[in-house]
Coordinates of C-alpha atoms in Angstrom, one line a residue:
X1 CA 54.1 46.1 -44.0
X2 CA 52.6 46.2 -47.6
X3 CA 49.2 44.3 -47.3
X4 CA 47.5 43.5 -50.8
X5 CA 44.3 45.2 -51.1
X6 CA 42.5 42.0 -52.3
X7 CA 43.4 39.9 -49.7
X8 CA 43.3 41.9 -46.5
X9 CA 40.4 41.0 -44.0
X10 CA 38.6 44.0 -42.5
X11 CA 38.5 45.1 -39.2
X12 CA 35.2 45.1 -37.9
X13 CA 34.0 47.7 -35.4
X14 CA 32.5 46.3 -32.6
X15 CA 28.9 47.7 -31.4
X16 CA 28.9 50.5 -28.4
X17 CA 27.2 49.5 -25.4
X18 CA 23.9 51.5 -25.4
X19 CA 23.7 53.8 -22.2
X20 CA 21.6 53.2 -19.0
X21 CA 18.0 54.1 -19.5
X22 CA 17.4 58.1 -19.3
X23 CA 15.5 59.0 -16.1
X24 CA 13.3 62.4 -15.7
X25 CA 14.9 65.3 -15.8
X26 CA 14.7 67.2 -12.5
X27 CA 15.7 70.7 -11.7
X28 CA 16.6 71.7 -8.3
X29 CA 16.3 75.2 -8.4
X30 CA 14.3 77.6 -10.5
X31 CA 16.2 78.5 -13.9
X32 CA 18.1 82.0 -14.4
X33 CA 16.5 84.1 -17.3
X34 CA 18.2 82.9 -20.6
X35 CA 19.8 85.8 -22.4
X36 CA 18.6 87.7 -25.2
X37 CA 21.5 89.5 -26.5
X38 CA 22.9 87.4 -28.9
X39 CA 21.2 88.0 -32.5
X40 CA 18.9 84.8 -33.2
X41 CA 20.5 83.7 -36.7
X42 CA 24.1 83.3 -34.2
X43 CA 21.5 80.4 -32.1
X44 CA 19.9 78.8 -34.6
X45 CA 21.7 75.2 -34.3
X46 CA 21.8 75.5 -30.2
X47 CA 19.2 74.6 -28.2
X48 CA 19.1 76.4 -24.9
X49 CA 18.6 76.0 -21.8
X50 CA 18.4 78.3 -19.1
X51 CA 21.5 79.7 -18.0
X52 CA 23.1 82.3 -15.6
X53 CA 26.9 83.5 -17.7
X54 CA 29.8 82.1 -15.5
X55 CA 32.0 85.0 -14.4
X56 CA 35.8 84.3 -15.9
X57 CA 37.2 85.0 -12.5
X58 CA 35.4 81.7 -11.1
X59 CA 38.2 79.1 -9.8
X60 CA 36.9 75.7 -11.5
X61 CA 35.8 73.3 -9.0
X62 CA 36.5 70.2 -10.6
X63 CA 40.1 69.0 -12.8
X64 CA 39.9 70.6 -16.5
X65 CA 40.6 68.6 -19.4
X66 CA 39.1 65.1 -20.3
X67 CA 37.5 62.9 -17.8
X68 CA 38.0 59.1 -17.9
X69 CA 34.5 58.1 -19.2
X70 CA 33.9 55.6 -16.5
X71 CA 34.4 58.2 -13.6
X72 CA 31.8 59.2 -11.5
X73 CA 32.0 62.8 -12.9
X74 CA 31.8 61.5 -16.5
X75 CA 28.8 59.6 -15.9
X76 CA 26.8 62.5 -14.2
X77 CA 27.6 64.7 -16.7
X78 CA 26.5 62.1 -19.8
X79 CA 23.9 60.7 -17.9
X80 CA 22.1 64.8 -17.5
X81 CA 22.6 64.9 -21.2
X82 CA 20.9 61.9 -22.1
X83 CA 18.2 62.8 -19.2
X84 CA 17.8 66.5 -20.9
X85 CA 17.7 65.0 -24.6
X86 CA 14.9 62.3 -23.4
X87 CA 13.0 65.1 -21.7
X88 CA 12.8 67.0 -25.0
X89 CA 11.5 64.1 -26.7
X90 CA 8.9 63.4 -24.2
X91 CA 7.9 67.1 -25.2
X92 CA 7.6 66.4 -28.3
X93 CA 10.7 68.6 -29.6
X94 CA 12.4 65.2 -31.1
X95 CA 9.4 62.7 -31.0
X96 CA 10.4 59.3 -31.0
X97 CA 13.9 59.5 -30.1
X98 CA 14.8 57.0 -26.9
X99 CA 18.2 58.9 -25.7
X100 CA 19.9 55.8 -24.4
X101 CA 19.8 54.3 -27.0
X102 CA 20.3 56.9 -29.8
X103 CA 23.5 58.3 -28.1
X104 CA 27.2 56.5 -27.7
X105 CA 29.7 58.7 -25.2
X106 CA 33.0 59.3 -27.1
X107 CA 34.7 62.1 -24.4
X108 CA 33.9 64.2 -21.5
X109 CA 35.6 67.2 -20.7
X110 CA 36.2 69.9 -18.0
X111 CA 37.2 73.3 -18.8
X112 CA 38.7 76.4 -17.6
X113 CA 35.4 78.2 -16.8
X114 CA 34.1 75.1 -15.0
X115 CA 32.1 74.2 -17.9
X116 CA 31.7 70.0 -19.1
X117 CA 31.0 69.1 -22.6
X118 CA 29.9 65.8 -23.2
X119 CA 30.4 64.7 -26.8
X120 CA 28.4 61.8 -28.2
X121 CA 28.0 60.0 -31.2
X122 CA 24.3 59.8 -33.0
X123 CA 23.2 56.1 -32.9
X124 CA 19.9 54.4 -34.3
X125 CA 19.2 51.3 -34.2
X126 CA 22.5 50.3 -32.9
X127 CA 24.1 51.7 -36.0
X128 CA 26.3 54.8 -35.6
X129 CA 25.2 57.6 -37.7
X130 CA 28.3 58.8 -39.8
X131 CA 29.4 62.4 -39.3
X132 CA 26.7 63.2 -36.6
X133 CA 27.3 63.9 -33.1
X134 CA 25.5 65.5 -30.3
X135 CA 27.7 68.0 -27.4
X136 CA 25.8 68.6 -24.3
X137 CA 26.8 71.3 -22.7
X138 CA 26.4 71.2 -18.7
X139 CA 27.3 75.2 -16.4
X140 CA 29.2 74.8 -13.4
X141 CA 25.8 73.9 -11.1
X142 CA 26.1 70.4 -13.9
X143 CA 22.7 71.5 -15.2
X144 CA 22.6 71.3 -18.8
X145 CA 22.2 74.6 -20.6
X146 CA 22.5 73.5 -24.4
X147 CA 23.5 71.3 -27.2
X148 CA 24.7 71.1 -30.1
X149 CA 23.9 69.1 -33.1
X150 CA 20.9 67.0 -34.5
X151 CA 18.6 64.8 -32.7
X152 CA 15.7 64.1 -35.1
X153 CA 14.0 61.1 -36.0
X154 CA 15.7 58.7 -39.0
X155 CA 13.7 56.4 -41.1
X156 CA 12.7 52.8 -39.0
X157 CA 14.4 50.0 -40.4
X158 CA 17.8 52.1 -41.7
X159 CA 19.9 50.0 -38.8
X160 CA 18.3 46.9 -37.9
X161 CA 16.8 45.6 -41.4
X162 CA 19.1 43.4 -43.3
X163 CA 21.3 44.5 -46.2
X164 CA 22.2 43.1 -49.4
X165 CA 25.7 44.0 -49.3
X166 CA 27.9 42.6 -46.2
X167 CA 31.0 44.3 -44.9
X168 CA 33.8 42.5 -47.2
X169 CA 31.6 43.0 -50.3
X170 CA 31.4 47.2 -49.2
X171 CA 35.3 46.9 -48.8
X172 CA 35.5 44.8 -52.4
X173 CA 33.9 48.0 -53.8
X174 CA 36.1 50.2 -52.4
X175 CA 39.3 48.4 -53.4
X176 CA 38.6 48.8 -56.7
X177 CA 38.2 52.7 -56.7
X178 CA 41.4 52.9 -54.3
X179 CA 43.5 50.7 -56.5
X180 CA 46.2 50.1 -54.8
X181 CA 47.8 48.3 -51.8
X182 CA 47.1 49.6 -48.6
X183 CA 49.9 50.3 -45.5
X184 CA 47.1 49.4 -42.7
X185 CA 44.7 46.7 -42.2
X186 CA 41.3 48.2 -43.8
X187 CA 38.3 48.8 -42.2
X188 CA 34.4 48.4 -42.9
X189 CA 31.9 49.6 -40.7
X190 CA 28.2 49.3 -40.6
X191 CA 26.9 53.0 -40.7
X192 CA 24.2 55.4 -41.6
X193 CA 24.9 57.8 -43.3
X194 CA 23.4 61.0 -45.2
X195 CA 24.0 61.6 -48.9
X196 CA 23.9 64.5 -50.9
X197 CA 20.8 64.3 -52.0
X198 CA 19.6 64.6 -48.1
X199 CA 18.5 60.9 -47.6
X200 CA 19.9 58.7 -45.2
X201 CA 21.0 55.4 -46.2
X202 CA 21.9 52.4 -44.8
X203 CA 25.8 52.4 -45.9
X204 CA 29.6 51.1 -44.8
X205 CA 32.2 53.0 -44.2
X206 CA 35.5 51.7 -45.8
X207 CA 39.0 53.4 -44.9
X208 CA 42.2 52.4 -47.1
X209 CA 45.5 54.1 -45.9
X210 CA 48.7 53.9 -48.8
X211 CA 51.6 56.1 -47.7
X212 CA 54.4 53.7 -49.0
X213 CA 56.5 54.6 -52.4
X214 CA 55.1 58.0 -52.6
X215 CA 56.9 59.9 -55.6
X216 CA 58.3 63.7 -54.9
X217 CA 54.6 65.2 -55.5
X218 CA 52.3 62.4 -54.7
X219 CA 50.2 62.6 -51.9
X220 CA 49.6 60.4 -48.9
X221 CA 46.0 58.7 -48.9
X222 CA 43.3 57.8 -46.1
X223 CA 40.7 57.1 -48.4
X224 CA 37.1 57.1 -47.0
X225 CA 34.4 55.4 -48.7
X226 CA 30.4 55.8 -48.1
X227 CA 29.2 52.4 -50.1
X228 CA 25.6 52.0 -49.7
X229 CA 24.8 48.8 -48.2
X230 CA 21.9 47.4 -50.5
X231 CA 22.6 49.2 -54.1
X232 CA 26.6 49.4 -53.6
X233 CA 26.5 52.9 -55.2
X234 CA 29.5 54.9 -53.7
X235 CA 28.0 57.5 -51.8
X236 CA 31.1 59.6 -51.4
X237 CA 34.3 59.5 -51.1
X238 CA 37.5 61.9 -49.4
X239 CA 41.1 61.7 -48.7
X240 CA 41.3 62.6 -44.8
X241 CA 45.1 62.8 -45.3
X242 CA 46.0 65.6 -47.6
X243 CA 49.4 66.8 -46.6
X244 CA 50.3 70.4 -47.9
X245 CA 48.7 71.7 -50.9
X246 CA 50.6 73.4 -53.9
X247 CA 49.8 76.5 -55.1
X248 CA 48.1 76.0 -57.9
X249 CA 47.8 79.6 -59.3
X250 CA 50.8 81.8 -60.1
X251 CA 50.6 84.2 -57.0
X252 CA 51.8 86.7 -55.8
X253 CA 54.7 88.0 -53.7
X254 CA 53.5 89.0 -50.7
X255 CA 54.1 92.1 -49.0
X256 CA 53.9 91.8 -45.0
X257 CA 50.3 92.4 -43.9
X258 CA 48.9 95.9 -42.9
X259 CA 49.9 96.1 -39.2
X260 CA 50.4 93.3 -36.2
X261 CA 47.7 91.5 -34.4
X262 CA 47.0 93.0 -31.1
X263 CA 48.0 90.3 -28.7
X264 CA 49.5 90.2 -24.8
X265 CA 52.2 88.2 -24.5
X266 CA 52.0 85.1 -23.2
X267 CA 53.4 84.1 -19.8
X268 CA 57.2 82.3 -21.4
X269 CA 59.5 80.3 -19.4
X270 CA 62.6 81.9 -19.0
X271 CA 65.1 80.7 -22.0
X272 CA 68.5 78.7 -20.8
X273 CA 71.6 78.6 -23.4
X274 CA 70.5 78.9 -26.8
X275 CA 73.1 76.8 -28.8
X276 CA 71.3 75.0 -31.5
X277 CA 71.0 76.2 -34.8
X278 CA 68.0 75.8 -37.0
X279 CA 67.4 76.7 -41.1
X280 CA 64.6 78.6 -40.2
X281 CA 64.3 79.7 -36.5
X282 CA 67.9 80.9 -35.8
X283 CA 69.2 80.2 -32.6
X284 CA 67.2 77.9 -30.5
X285 CA 67.5 75.5 -27.1
X286 CA 66.4 72.2 -27.4
X287 CA 65.3 69.7 -24.8
X288 CA 67.3 66.3 -25.5
X289 CA 68.2 63.0 -24.0
X290 CA 72.1 61.8 -23.0
X291 CA 72.6 58.4 -24.0
X292 CA 74.6 55.9 -22.0
X293 CA 77.1 55.8 -24.5
X294 CA 77.5 59.7 -23.8
X295 CA 75.9 60.8 -27.2
X296 CA 72.5 62.9 -27.3
X297 CA 69.5 62.3 -28.9
X298 CA 66.6 64.3 -30.0
X299 CA 64.2 63.3 -27.2
X300 CA 62.4 65.3 -24.6
X301 CA 60.4 64.1 -21.6
X302 CA 59.9 67.7 -20.2
X303 CA 56.7 67.9 -21.9
X304 CA 53.7 65.9 -21.7
X305 CA 54.4 61.8 -22.4
X306 CA 57.5 63.4 -24.8
X307 CA 58.4 64.8 -27.9
X308 CA 61.1 62.6 -29.7
X309 CA 62.2 62.9 -33.6
X310 CA 63.5 60.0 -35.6
X311 CA 65.2 59.6 -39.4
X312 CA 62.9 57.7 -41.5
X313 CA 66.1 57.1 -43.6
X314 CA 64.1 58.2 -46.8
X315 CA 61.8 55.8 -46.6
X316 CA 58.2 57.0 -47.9
X317 CA 56.9 55.5 -44.6
X318 CA 58.3 55.1 -41.1
X319 CA 58.8 52.3 -40.3
X320 CA 62.5 51.3 -39.0
X321 CA 63.3 54.5 -38.0
X322 CA 66.8 55.9 -36.7
X323 CA 67.5 58.1 -33.7
X324 CA 69.2 61.5 -34.3
X325 CA 72.3 62.0 -32.4
X326 CA 75.0 64.4 -31.8
X327 CA 78.2 64.0 -29.8
X328 CA 78.1 67.3 -27.6
X329 CA 74.3 68.4 -27.7
X330 CA 75.2 71.5 -29.7
X331 CA 72.8 70.8 -32.4
X332 CA 72.9 72.3 -36.3
X333 CA 76.8 73.2 -36.0
X334 CA 78.4 73.4 -39.4
X335 CA 80.4 70.0 -38.7
X336 CA 77.1 68.1 -38.0
X337 CA 75.9 65.6 -40.2
X338 CA 73.7 67.7 -43.3
X339 CA 70.9 65.4 -42.3
X340 CA 70.7 66.7 -38.5
X341 CA 70.0 69.9 -39.7
X342 CA 65.9 69.6 -40.9
X343 CA 65.6 67.4 -37.6
X344 CA 66.4 70.3 -35.7
X345 CA 63.8 72.8 -36.8
X346 CA 61.1 69.6 -36.5
X347 CA 62.3 68.8 -33.2
X348 CA 61.9 72.8 -32.1
X349 CA 58.1 73.1 -33.8
X350 CA 57.5 70.2 -32.0
X351 CA 58.2 71.2 -28.6
X352 CA 56.9 75.1 -29.7
X353 CA 52.9 73.2 -30.7
X354 CA 53.3 71.3 -27.2
X355 CA 54.0 74.7 -25.2
X356 CA 51.4 76.6 -27.7
X357 CA 48.6 74.3 -26.8
X358 CA 49.3 74.7 -23.4
X359 CA 50.5 78.1 -22.8
X360 CA 47.9 79.7 -24.9
X361 CA 44.7 77.5 -25.1
X362 CA 45.4 75.4 -21.8
X363 CA 45.4 72.1 -23.2
X364 CA 48.0 69.1 -22.6
X365 CA 49.0 68.0 -25.8
X366 CA 46.7 66.9 -28.6
X367 CA 44.7 64.3 -26.9
X368 CA 44.6 66.8 -23.5
X369 CA 46.6 64.0 -21.9
X370 CA 50.0 64.6 -22.8
X371 CA 50.0 63.1 -25.9
X372 CA 53.6 61.9 -27.2
X373 CA 54.6 63.6 -30.2
X374 CA 56.6 61.8 -33.0
X375 CA 58.1 63.6 -35.8
X376 CA 59.8 61.5 -38.8
X377 CA 62.0 63.4 -41.0
X378 CA 64.0 62.6 -44.2
X379 CA 60.1 61.1 -45.4
X380 CA 60.9 59.9 -49.1
X381 CA 63.6 61.5 -51.4
X382 CA 63.2 64.9 -52.5
X383 CA 59.7 64.6 -51.3
X384 CA 57.9 68.0 -51.3
X385 CA 54.9 67.6 -48.6
X386 CA 54.7 66.9 -45.0
X387 CA 51.5 65.1 -43.3
X388 CA 50.1 63.7 -40.3
X389 CA 48.9 60.3 -40.7
X390 CA 47.0 59.8 -37.8
X391 CA 49.3 58.8 -34.9
X392 CA 52.4 61.0 -35.9
X393 CA 53.8 63.8 -38.2
X394 CA 56.0 63.1 -41.6
X395 CA 58.3 65.5 -42.9
X396 CA 60.1 65.9 -46.7
X397 CA 63.3 67.3 -47.3
X398 CA 61.9 69.0 -50.8
X399 CA 63.4 69.2 -53.6
X400 CA 65.5 72.5 -53.3
X401 CA 63.3 74.2 -56.2
X402 CA 59.7 73.5 -55.2
X403 CA 60.7 73.6 -51.4
X404 CA 63.3 73.0 -49.0
X405 CA 62.9 71.1 -45.8
X406 CA 59.0 71.4 -44.8
X407 CA 59.5 71.5 -41.2
X408 CA 59.5 75.3 -40.5
X409 CA 57.5 76.5 -37.8
X410 CA 54.3 77.2 -39.2
X411 CA 53.8 73.8 -41.3
X412 CA 54.9 71.5 -38.1
X413 CA 52.3 73.5 -36.2
X414 CA 49.5 73.3 -39.0
X415 CA 50.1 69.7 -39.6
X416 CA 50.6 68.7 -35.8
X417 CA 47.0 70.4 -35.4
X418 CA 45.3 67.8 -37.7
X419 CA 45.6 65.9 -35.0
X420 CA 44.6 68.6 -32.7
X421 CA 41.3 68.5 -35.0
X422 CA 41.0 64.5 -34.8
X423 CA 41.0 64.3 -31.1
X424 CA 38.2 67.5 -31.0
X425 CA 35.8 67.7 -33.3
X426 CA 36.7 65.5 -35.8
X427 CA 35.9 67.6 -39.0
X428 CA 35.8 65.4 -42.0
X429 CA 37.9 66.3 -44.6
X430 CA 35.3 67.0 -47.5
X431 CA 33.0 69.7 -48.3
X432 CA 32.7 72.4 -46.0
X433 CA 34.1 70.7 -42.8
X434 CA 37.1 69.9 -45.1
X435 CA 37.6 73.8 -45.8
X436 CA 37.5 74.2 -41.7
X437 CA 39.7 71.4 -41.1
X438 CA 42.1 73.0 -42.9
X439 CA 41.6 76.4 -41.8
X440 CA 41.8 75.4 -38.5
X441 CA 45.4 74.0 -38.9
X442 CA 46.5 77.4 -41.0
X443 CA 45.5 79.3 -37.8
X444 CA 47.0 77.1 -35.6
X445 CA 50.3 76.9 -37.4
X446 CA 50.3 81.1 -37.4
X447 CA 49.3 80.8 -33.6
X448 CA 52.5 78.7 -33.5
X449 CA 55.0 81.1 -35.5
X450 CA 53.2 84.3 -33.4
X451 CA 53.9 82.5 -30.2
X452 CA 57.4 81.6 -30.9
X453 CA 58.2 85.0 -32.5
X454 CA 57.2 86.3 -28.8
X455 CA 60.5 84.6 -27.1
X456 CA 62.4 84.0 -30.4
X457 CA 63.6 87.1 -32.3
X458 CA 64.7 85.3 -35.1
X459 CA 61.2 84.0 -36.0
X460 CA 59.8 86.6 -38.0
X461 CA 55.4 86.1 -37.7
X462 CA 53.2 87.1 -40.5
X463 CA 50.0 85.7 -42.1
X464 CA 51.4 83.6 -44.9
X465 CA 51.8 80.1 -44.6
X466 CA 55.3 77.7 -45.4
X467 CA 56.8 80.9 -46.7
X468 CA 60.3 79.7 -45.2
X469 CA 60.3 76.8 -47.0
X470 CA 58.2 77.4 -50.0
X471 CA 60.9 78.4 -53.3
X472 CA 63.6 79.0 -51.5
X473 CA 65.7 80.6 -54.6
X474 CA 63.4 82.9 -55.9
X475 CA 63.5 85.1 -53.0
X476 CA 59.7 86.5 -54.0
X477 CA 58.3 85.7 -50.1
X478 CA 56.0 83.8 -51.9
X479 CA 54.1 81.3 -49.7
X480 CA 51.7 78.3 -49.9
X481 CA 48.7 80.3 -48.5
X482 CA 48.0 84.0 -47.4
X483 CA 45.4 84.2 -44.7
X484 CA 45.6 88.2 -44.9
X485 CA 44.2 87.8 -48.3
X486 CA 43.7 84.1 -49.6
X487 CA 43.4 85.0 -53.2
X488 CA 46.5 86.1 -53.7
X489 CA 47.9 82.6 -54.3
X490 CA 45.4 82.1 -57.5
X491 CA 43.3 79.8 -56.3
X492 CA 42.3 80.0 -53.1
X493 CA 38.8 82.4 -52.1
X494 CA 38.0 84.5 -49.7
X495 CA 34.3 85.1 -49.6
X496 CA 31.5 82.4 -49.5
X497 CA 29.6 83.1 -52.8
X498 CA 32.4 81.2 -54.4
X499 CA 32.3 78.3 -52.6
X500 CA 30.5 76.3 -55.2
X501 CA 33.4 77.2 -57.4
X502 CA 35.5 76.3 -55.2
X503 CA 35.1 73.3 -52.8
X504 CA 38.6 71.8 -52.8
X505 CA 39.5 72.2 -49.0
X506 CA 42.6 73.9 -49.1
X507 CA 41.4 76.2 -51.3
X508 CA 38.1 77.0 -49.6
X509 CA 40.1 77.1 -46.4
X510 CA 40.5 80.6 -47.7
X511 CA 37.1 81.5 -46.1
X512 CA 37.7 80.6 -42.1
X513 CA 41.4 81.8 -42.8
X514 CA 40.1 85.8 -43.4
X515 CA 37.5 85.5 -40.8
X516 CA 40.4 84.9 -38.2
X517 CA 42.4 87.5 -40.0
X518 CA 39.9 90.0 -39.6
X519 CA 38.7 89.0 -36.2
X520 CA 42.6 89.7 -34.7
X521 CA 44.0 92.2 -37.1
X522 CA 40.6 94.1 -38.5
X523 CA 40.5 95.2 -42.3
X524 CA 38.5 94.6 -45.3
X525 CA 37.7 91.5 -47.4
X526 CA 39.0 92.0 -51.1
X527 CA 35.7 90.3 -52.2
X528 CA 33.1 91.9 -50.2
X529 CA 34.8 95.0 -49.7
X530 CA 33.3 94.9 -45.8
X531 CA 35.3 96.2 -43.6
X532 CA 35.8 95.4 -39.6
X533 CA 37.4 97.8 -37.4
X534 CA 40.0 96.8 -35.1
X535 CA 40.7 93.4 -34.1
X536 CA 40.4 91.7 -30.7
X537 CA 43.8 90.1 -30.8
X538 CA 45.8 87.2 -31.2
X539 CA 45.4 85.6 -28.3
X540 CA 41.6 86.0 -27.8
X541 CA 41.1 84.9 -31.3
X542 CA 42.8 81.7 -31.0
X543 CA 41.0 81.1 -27.5
X544 CA 37.8 81.5 -29.4
X545 CA 38.7 79.6 -32.4
X546 CA 39.8 76.6 -30.1
X547 CA 37.3 76.5 -27.7
X548 CA 34.9 76.4 -30.9
X549 CA 36.6 73.7 -32.3
X550 CA 37.1 71.5 -28.8
X551 CA 33.4 72.4 -27.7
X552 CA 30.8 73.5 -30.1
X553 CA 31.9 71.8 -33.7
X554 CA 30.6 68.4 -34.7
X555 CA 32.5 66.1 -37.9
X556 CA 30.3 67.6 -40.6
X557 CA 30.0 71.1 -39.4
X558 CA 29.3 73.7 -42.2
X559 CA 30.6 77.3 -42.1
X560 CA 27.5 78.9 -40.8
X561 CA 27.8 76.3 -38.1
X562 CA 31.1 77.4 -37.4
X563 CA 29.9 81.2 -37.2
X564 CA 27.7 80.0 -34.5
X565 CA 30.5 78.0 -32.7
X566 CA 32.9 80.4 -32.3
X567 CA 30.0 83.1 -31.6
X568 CA 28.9 81.0 -28.7
X569 CA 32.5 80.5 -27.8
X570 CA 33.4 83.9 -27.5
X571 CA 30.1 84.7 -25.6
X572 CA 31.1 81.9 -22.7
X573 CA 34.7 83.7 -22.8
X574 CA 33.1 87.3 -22.6
X575 CA 29.8 87.4 -22.0
X576 CA 26.7 88.1 -24.6
X577 CA 27.0 91.3 -26.2
X578 CA 30.4 91.6 -25.6
X579 CA 32.8 93.6 -28.0
X580 CA 34.5 90.3 -28.9
X581 CA 31.4 88.3 -29.5
X582 CA 30.3 90.7 -32.1
X583 CA 33.5 90.9 -33.9
X584 CA 33.7 87.3 -34.5
X585 CA 30.3 87.7 -36.1
X586 CA 31.3 90.8 -38.0
X587 CA 34.2 88.7 -39.2
X588 CA 32.1 86.0 -40.7
X589 CA 30.0 88.7 -41.9
X590 CA 32.8 90.0 -44.1
X591 CA 33.9 86.8 -45.7
X592 CA 30.0 86.5 -46.5
X593 CA 28.9 83.7 -43.7
X594 CA 25.7 84.4 -42.1

């Protein structure tokens, strides 16, 4: 339903109840001596408590994955994190902070190493601090060993003082910038926001979404506006729903990256009869549903809460979708409707992404709880885009020149991974955090392609993004992006020194993309000429980056903080001073992030 933007009332956020008052921090045993093996620059944003390293072979004592916030385990972890912050306040490290009022729990996750991670939003005087979170990290024994995030004092009155503008006023100002209709109910939330000037402002966060009536090269929009709550100044704006980015430069046809990633082959289930034909991945076996009329539909109940692929009927916004059916459950046959062909790839891509998350990263879908994956194919007419809309996937058919159907494995994995980022670190799609957001989707999308290539010989793994669908007629093998050499596309950068010249999130993603490539494969950065000798392999690299994303990164993480997060993740997995942790540091140094 299209809602006129000037008449729609905003949805106001309900305040989060404060935590229980913090109790003094007590320890039942003498702490182990803290490790000093890691270089000091890797630990600057992590407040370390004393720690004994967890052995990888030890069995976790609690279930892994997200914990219900009201569960006894989660409540205990939350309280210990609050107590830890409060003790630091008492010792003058974060003066004036009442942790019970300053932190609101978002999620609690228990991992396979036996650690528990408590993610909390910062609040000040009852108001959310936009983009700022604190994460408490508890060891196997349930003691807080470190904190990620900023808990410094904020100016008094920013949350409690009356403001000149209301939520509706801020919405009206944002709508003038948006200049269009919204597809979802707008939201306008009172927040505290740190502007580019470094100062904190009383503000409103307004979100407006538009995904209807998109032309072939239009971009879907989930626009975010931060409006000063007193002056009405637009402090910043960004689009959280980007889709693919068309190459801006000519770009070179990419030869395969030198070498193949060192990786152990994951344990994969044996396949049955591969009689379904894809556009891009050869013969595969799809899990489907048999209907009462004897036909089959693209509904898979064997993975989590389901993997479903439907036909959006060329609408630019998925609304009244149609199930996609087949008479004999042999999909993609020459006699099948042409509309089914892209759907086969989308369904396969979602299934491989689910399996990749579970088998390689140990996560049950996007939310860690089996979240249903829905893919809408045939979005728009000749639409050259694919995007995650915050709830489900949307694939255009392409125009046959710039692209074919945008349902390749790496594009599917890339876009669905935006959902993974939303459910974990929530990286803001702007500035350095936006470049990281895009890079993590490229990394996970490439990971899906690598994973599928281990079980499907028709899938060719490489370090290019979207090459199978991009410019299908020219035969040059060009792509949207190149992780082994980001500057090949004539747009992206591969080194942090060039970030001021290229801050658009797809272009700046090349920094972290190349760091990941060098970590996994080894090689030389084109700009710095710095070489990383040997890599740690694809599986280890993916697990390090995923752990950093899920447990050590917050919405406004910078490139430097991402370096720290990945080093910390590698240290958790392989030990302080390990070859893996050293290679993580080397790969970031090669791209100018120190």
